[in-house]
Tab-separated table of C-alpha atoms in Angstrom:
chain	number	residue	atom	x	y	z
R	26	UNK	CA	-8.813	-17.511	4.353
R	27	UNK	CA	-5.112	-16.767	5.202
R	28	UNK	CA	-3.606	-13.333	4.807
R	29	UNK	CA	-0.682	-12.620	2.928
R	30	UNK	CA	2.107	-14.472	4.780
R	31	UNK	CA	5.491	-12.467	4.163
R	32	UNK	CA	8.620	-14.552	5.417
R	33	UNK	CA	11.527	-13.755	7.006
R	34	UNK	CA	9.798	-11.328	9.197
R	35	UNK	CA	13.382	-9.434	10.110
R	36	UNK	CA	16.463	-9.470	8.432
R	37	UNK	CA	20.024	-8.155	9.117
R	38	UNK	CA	22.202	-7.782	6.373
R	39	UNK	CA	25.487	-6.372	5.656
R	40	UNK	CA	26.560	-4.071	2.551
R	41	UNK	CA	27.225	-6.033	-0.371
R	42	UNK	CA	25.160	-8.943	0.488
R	43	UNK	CA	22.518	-10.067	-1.070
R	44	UNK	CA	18.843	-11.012	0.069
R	45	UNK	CA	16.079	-12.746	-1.391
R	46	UNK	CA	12.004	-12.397	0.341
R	47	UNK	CA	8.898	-14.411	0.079
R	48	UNK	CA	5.692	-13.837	-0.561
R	49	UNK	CA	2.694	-15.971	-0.128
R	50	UNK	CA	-0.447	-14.236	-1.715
R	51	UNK	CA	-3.929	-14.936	-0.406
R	52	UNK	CA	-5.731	-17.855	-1.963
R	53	UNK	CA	-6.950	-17.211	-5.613
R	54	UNK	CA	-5.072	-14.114	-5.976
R	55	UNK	CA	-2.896	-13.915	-8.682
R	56	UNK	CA	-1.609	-10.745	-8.853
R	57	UNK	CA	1.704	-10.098	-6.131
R	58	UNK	CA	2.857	-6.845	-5.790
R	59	UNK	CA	5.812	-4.959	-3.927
R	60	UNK	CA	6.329	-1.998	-2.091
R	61	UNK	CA	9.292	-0.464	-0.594
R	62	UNK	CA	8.211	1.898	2.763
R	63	UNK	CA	10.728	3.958	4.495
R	64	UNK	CA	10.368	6.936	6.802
R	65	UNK	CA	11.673	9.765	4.310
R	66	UNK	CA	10.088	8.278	1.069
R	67	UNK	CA	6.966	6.268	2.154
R	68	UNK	CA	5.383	3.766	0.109
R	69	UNK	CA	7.213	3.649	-2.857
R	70	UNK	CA	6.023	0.411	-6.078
R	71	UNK	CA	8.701	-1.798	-6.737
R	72	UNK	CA	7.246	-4.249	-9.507
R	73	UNK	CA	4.166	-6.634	-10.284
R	74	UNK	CA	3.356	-10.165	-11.192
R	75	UNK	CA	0.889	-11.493	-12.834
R	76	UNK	CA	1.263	-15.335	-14.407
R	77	UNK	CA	4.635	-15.529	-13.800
R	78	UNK	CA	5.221	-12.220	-16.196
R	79	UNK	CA	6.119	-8.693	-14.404
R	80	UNK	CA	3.510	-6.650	-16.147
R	81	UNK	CA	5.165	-2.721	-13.720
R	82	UNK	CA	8.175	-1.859	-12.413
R	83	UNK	CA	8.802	1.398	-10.238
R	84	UNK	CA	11.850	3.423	-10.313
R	85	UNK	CA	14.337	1.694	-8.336
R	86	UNK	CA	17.555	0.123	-9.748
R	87	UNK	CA	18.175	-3.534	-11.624
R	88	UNK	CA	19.899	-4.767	-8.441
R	89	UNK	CA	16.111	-4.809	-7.192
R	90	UNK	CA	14.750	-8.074	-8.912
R	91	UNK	CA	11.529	-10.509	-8.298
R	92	UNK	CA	9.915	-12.964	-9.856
R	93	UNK	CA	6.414	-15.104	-9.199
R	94	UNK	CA	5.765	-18.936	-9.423
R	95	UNK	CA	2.969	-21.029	-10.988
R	96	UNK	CA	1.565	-21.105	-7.577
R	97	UNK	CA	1.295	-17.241	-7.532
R	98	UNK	CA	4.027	-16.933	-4.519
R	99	UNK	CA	6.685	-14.479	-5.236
R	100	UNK	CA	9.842	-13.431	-4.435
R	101	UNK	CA	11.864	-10.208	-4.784
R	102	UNK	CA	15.543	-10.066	-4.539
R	103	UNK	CA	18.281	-7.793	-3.697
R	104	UNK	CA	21.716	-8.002	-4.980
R	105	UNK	CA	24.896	-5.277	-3.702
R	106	UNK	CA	22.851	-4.290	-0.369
R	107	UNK	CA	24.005	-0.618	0.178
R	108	UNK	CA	22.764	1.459	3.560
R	109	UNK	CA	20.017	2.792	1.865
R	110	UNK	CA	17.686	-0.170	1.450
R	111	UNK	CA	17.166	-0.867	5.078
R	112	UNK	CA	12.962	-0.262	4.925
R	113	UNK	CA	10.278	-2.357	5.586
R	114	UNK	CA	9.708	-4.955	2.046
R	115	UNK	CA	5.822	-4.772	2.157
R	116	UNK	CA	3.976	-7.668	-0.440
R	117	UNK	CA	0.734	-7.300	-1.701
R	118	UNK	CA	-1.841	-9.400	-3.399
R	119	UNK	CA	-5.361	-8.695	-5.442
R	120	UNK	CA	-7.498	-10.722	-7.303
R	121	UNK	CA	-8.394	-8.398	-10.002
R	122	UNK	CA	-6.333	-6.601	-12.577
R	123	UNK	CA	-8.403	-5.439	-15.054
R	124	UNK	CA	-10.598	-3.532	-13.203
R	125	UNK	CA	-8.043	-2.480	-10.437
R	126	UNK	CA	-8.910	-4.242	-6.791
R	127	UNK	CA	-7.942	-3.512	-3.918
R	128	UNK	CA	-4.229	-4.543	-2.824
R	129	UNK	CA	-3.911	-6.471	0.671
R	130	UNK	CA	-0.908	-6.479	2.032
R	131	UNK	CA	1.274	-8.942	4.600
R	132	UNK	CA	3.206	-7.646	7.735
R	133	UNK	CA	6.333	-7.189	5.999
R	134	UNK	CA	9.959	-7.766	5.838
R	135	UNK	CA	11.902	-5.524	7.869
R	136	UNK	CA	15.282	-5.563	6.572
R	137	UNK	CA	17.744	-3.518	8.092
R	138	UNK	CA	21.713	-3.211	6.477
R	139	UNK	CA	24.486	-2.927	8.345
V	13	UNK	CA	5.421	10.158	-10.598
V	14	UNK	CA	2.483	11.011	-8.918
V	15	UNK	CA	1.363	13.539	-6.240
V	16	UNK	CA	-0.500	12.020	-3.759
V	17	UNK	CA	-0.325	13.869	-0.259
V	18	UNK	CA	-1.808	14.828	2.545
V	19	UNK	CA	-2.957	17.973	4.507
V	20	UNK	CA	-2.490	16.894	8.017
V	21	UNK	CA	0.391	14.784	9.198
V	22	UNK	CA	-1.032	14.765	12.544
V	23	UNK	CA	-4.490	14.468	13.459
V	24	UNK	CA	-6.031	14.335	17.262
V	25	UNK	CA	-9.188	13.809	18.158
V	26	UNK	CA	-11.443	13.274	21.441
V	27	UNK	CA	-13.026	9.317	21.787
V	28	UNK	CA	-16.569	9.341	20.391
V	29	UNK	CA	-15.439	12.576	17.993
V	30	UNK	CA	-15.625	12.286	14.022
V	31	UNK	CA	-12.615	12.674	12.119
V	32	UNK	CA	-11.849	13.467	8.708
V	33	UNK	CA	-8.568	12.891	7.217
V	34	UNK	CA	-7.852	14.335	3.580
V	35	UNK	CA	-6.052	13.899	0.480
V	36	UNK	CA	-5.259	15.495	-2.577
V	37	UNK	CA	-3.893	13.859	-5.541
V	38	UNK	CA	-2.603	15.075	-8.769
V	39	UNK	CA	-3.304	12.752	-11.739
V	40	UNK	CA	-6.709	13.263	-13.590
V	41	UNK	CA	-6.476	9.935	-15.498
V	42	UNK	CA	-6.514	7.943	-11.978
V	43	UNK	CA	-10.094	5.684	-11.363
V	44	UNK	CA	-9.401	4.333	-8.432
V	45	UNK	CA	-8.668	5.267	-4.742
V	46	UNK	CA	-8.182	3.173	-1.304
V	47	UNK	CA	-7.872	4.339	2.314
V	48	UNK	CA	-5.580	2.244	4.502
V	49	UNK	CA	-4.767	2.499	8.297
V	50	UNK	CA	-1.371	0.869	9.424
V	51	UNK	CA	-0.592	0.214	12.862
V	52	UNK	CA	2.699	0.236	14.110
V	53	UNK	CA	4.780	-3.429	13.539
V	54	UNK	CA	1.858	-4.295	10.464
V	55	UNK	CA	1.218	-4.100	6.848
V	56	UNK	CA	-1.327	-1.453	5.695
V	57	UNK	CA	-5.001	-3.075	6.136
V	58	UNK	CA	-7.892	-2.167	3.556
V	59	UNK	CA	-10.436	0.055	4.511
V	60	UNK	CA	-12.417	1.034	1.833
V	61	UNK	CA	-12.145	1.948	-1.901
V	62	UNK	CA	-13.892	4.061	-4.320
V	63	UNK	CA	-14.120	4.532	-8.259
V	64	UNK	CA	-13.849	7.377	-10.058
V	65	UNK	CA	-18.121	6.869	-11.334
V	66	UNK	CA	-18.658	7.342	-7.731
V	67	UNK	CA	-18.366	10.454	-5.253
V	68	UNK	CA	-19.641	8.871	-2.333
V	69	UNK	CA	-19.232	5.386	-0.595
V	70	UNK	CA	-20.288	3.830	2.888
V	71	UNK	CA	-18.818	1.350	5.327
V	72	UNK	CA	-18.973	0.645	8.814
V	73	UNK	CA	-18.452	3.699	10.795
V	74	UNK	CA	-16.575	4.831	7.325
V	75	UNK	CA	-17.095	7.509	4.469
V	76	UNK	CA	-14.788	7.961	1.807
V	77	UNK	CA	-15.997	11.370	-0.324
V	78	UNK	CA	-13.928	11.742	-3.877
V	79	UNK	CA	-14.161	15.081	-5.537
V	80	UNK	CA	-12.906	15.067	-8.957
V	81	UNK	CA	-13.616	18.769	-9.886
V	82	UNK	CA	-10.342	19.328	-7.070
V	83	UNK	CA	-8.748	16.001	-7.118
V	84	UNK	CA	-9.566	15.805	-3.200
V	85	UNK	CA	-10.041	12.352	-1.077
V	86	UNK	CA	-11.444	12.443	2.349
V	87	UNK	CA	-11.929	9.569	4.458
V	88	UNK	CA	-14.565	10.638	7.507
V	89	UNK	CA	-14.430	8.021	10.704
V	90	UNK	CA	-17.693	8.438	12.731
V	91	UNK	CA	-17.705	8.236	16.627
V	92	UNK	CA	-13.663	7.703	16.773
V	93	UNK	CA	-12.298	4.617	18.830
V	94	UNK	CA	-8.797	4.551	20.528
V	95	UNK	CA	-8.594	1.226	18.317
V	96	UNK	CA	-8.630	3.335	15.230
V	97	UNK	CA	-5.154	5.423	16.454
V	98	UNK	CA	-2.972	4.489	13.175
V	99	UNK	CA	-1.348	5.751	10.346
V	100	UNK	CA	-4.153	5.966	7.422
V	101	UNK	CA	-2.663	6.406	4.161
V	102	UNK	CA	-4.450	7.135	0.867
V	103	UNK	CA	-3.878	5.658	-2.351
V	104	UNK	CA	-4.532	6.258	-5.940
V	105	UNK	CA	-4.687	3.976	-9.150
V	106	UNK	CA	-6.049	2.904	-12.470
V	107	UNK	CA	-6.846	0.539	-14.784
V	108	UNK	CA	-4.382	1.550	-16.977
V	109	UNK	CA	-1.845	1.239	-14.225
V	110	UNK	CA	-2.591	-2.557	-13.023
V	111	UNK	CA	-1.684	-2.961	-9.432
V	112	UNK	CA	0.732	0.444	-9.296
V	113	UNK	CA	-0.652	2.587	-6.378
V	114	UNK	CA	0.567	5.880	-5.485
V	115	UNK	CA	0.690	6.267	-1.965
V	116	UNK	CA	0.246	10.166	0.155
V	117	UNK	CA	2.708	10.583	2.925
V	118	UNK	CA	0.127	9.319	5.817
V	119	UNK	CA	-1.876	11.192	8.273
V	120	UNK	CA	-1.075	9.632	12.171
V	121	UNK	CA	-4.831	10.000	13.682
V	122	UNK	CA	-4.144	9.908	17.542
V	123	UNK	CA	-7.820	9.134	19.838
V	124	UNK	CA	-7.601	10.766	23.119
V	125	UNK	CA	-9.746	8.744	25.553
């Protein structure tokens, strides 16, 4: 079964831009999730999806947005790029909500702002 | 939000040593806990899990111990590989949380051949 598949892999942005990531979940899953990980703050929850509907959101500002498909894929979008969102965009994806499962997570988007 | 963090930033260990790595975390309500290793240029990779009914669970070469009296995680690696040098992060959650994890700050385990 294929992993997670997180595309672009890197990204180089400049402040005020905008960026949009994808997520592919593993097969079946249909619960995408979204983590921000930086060296000072770790892993920090941006949101989750579950049929289409984001059901969390973490403490980060509305210029942090995502949504999810039918197909389960997702993708998360940031608007105004400032210096401080350069981190590594890590998506996640479990089969099991209700009884909490474990998340597994793709390689990443490394986004770095310039 | 919550406190989940760990003792030991840095751990080192001889090959063929056990390790233990440890965790605290803060919220009573949470049911749910992984351990995850991360090597450098990857996502976090599952380890194991445990539930809050439990305070003991096996897996290859792997123990996680949960004791809820002290809100303490350890995750015990037996005979220690250089392949398990990573990053190992704990994390906790709950049903009433869905997929929201708390993650501690990471313990680097380094295996000195």
């Amino acid at each position: 079964k294929a992993g997670v598949t997180q595309t672009p892999r890197y990204l180089i942005k400049t402040r005020g831009q905008q960026v949009t990531l994808s997520c592919s979940p593993i097969s079946g899953h249909r619960s995408v999730s979204w983590y921000q990980q930086t060296p000072g703050q770790g892993l920090q929850f941006l949101f989750e999806y579950f049929s289409e509907t984001q059901r969390n959101k973490g403490n980060f500002p509305g210029r942090f947005s995502g949504r999810q498909f039918s197909n389960s894929r997702s993708e998360m979008n940031v608007s105004t790029l400032e210096l401080g969102d350069s981190a590594l965009y890590l998506c996640a994806s479990s089969w099991d909500t209700t009884k909490n499962s474990p998340l597994h997570f793709g390689n990443g988007t490394r986004l770095t702002v310039t | 939000g919550e406190n989940v963090g760990l003792h030991l930033p840095t751990l080192s260990v001889q090959e063929g040593d056990n390790s233990i790595i440890n965790c605290a975390y803060s919220n009573s309500a949470s049911d749910y806990f992984i351990w995850y290793k991360q090597e450098s240029g990857k996502g976090p990779q599952f380890i194991i899990d445990i539930r809050s009914n439990m305070d003991k669970r096996q897996g290859q070469r792997v123990t996680v111990l949960l004791n809820k009296t002290v809100k303490h995680l350890s995750l015990q690696i037996a005979a220690t590989q250089p392949g398990d040098s990573a990053v190992y992060f704990c994390a906790e959650g709950g049903a009433y949380n869905f997929n929201k994890f708390y993650f501690g700050s990471g313990t680097k385990l380094n295996v000195k051949p």
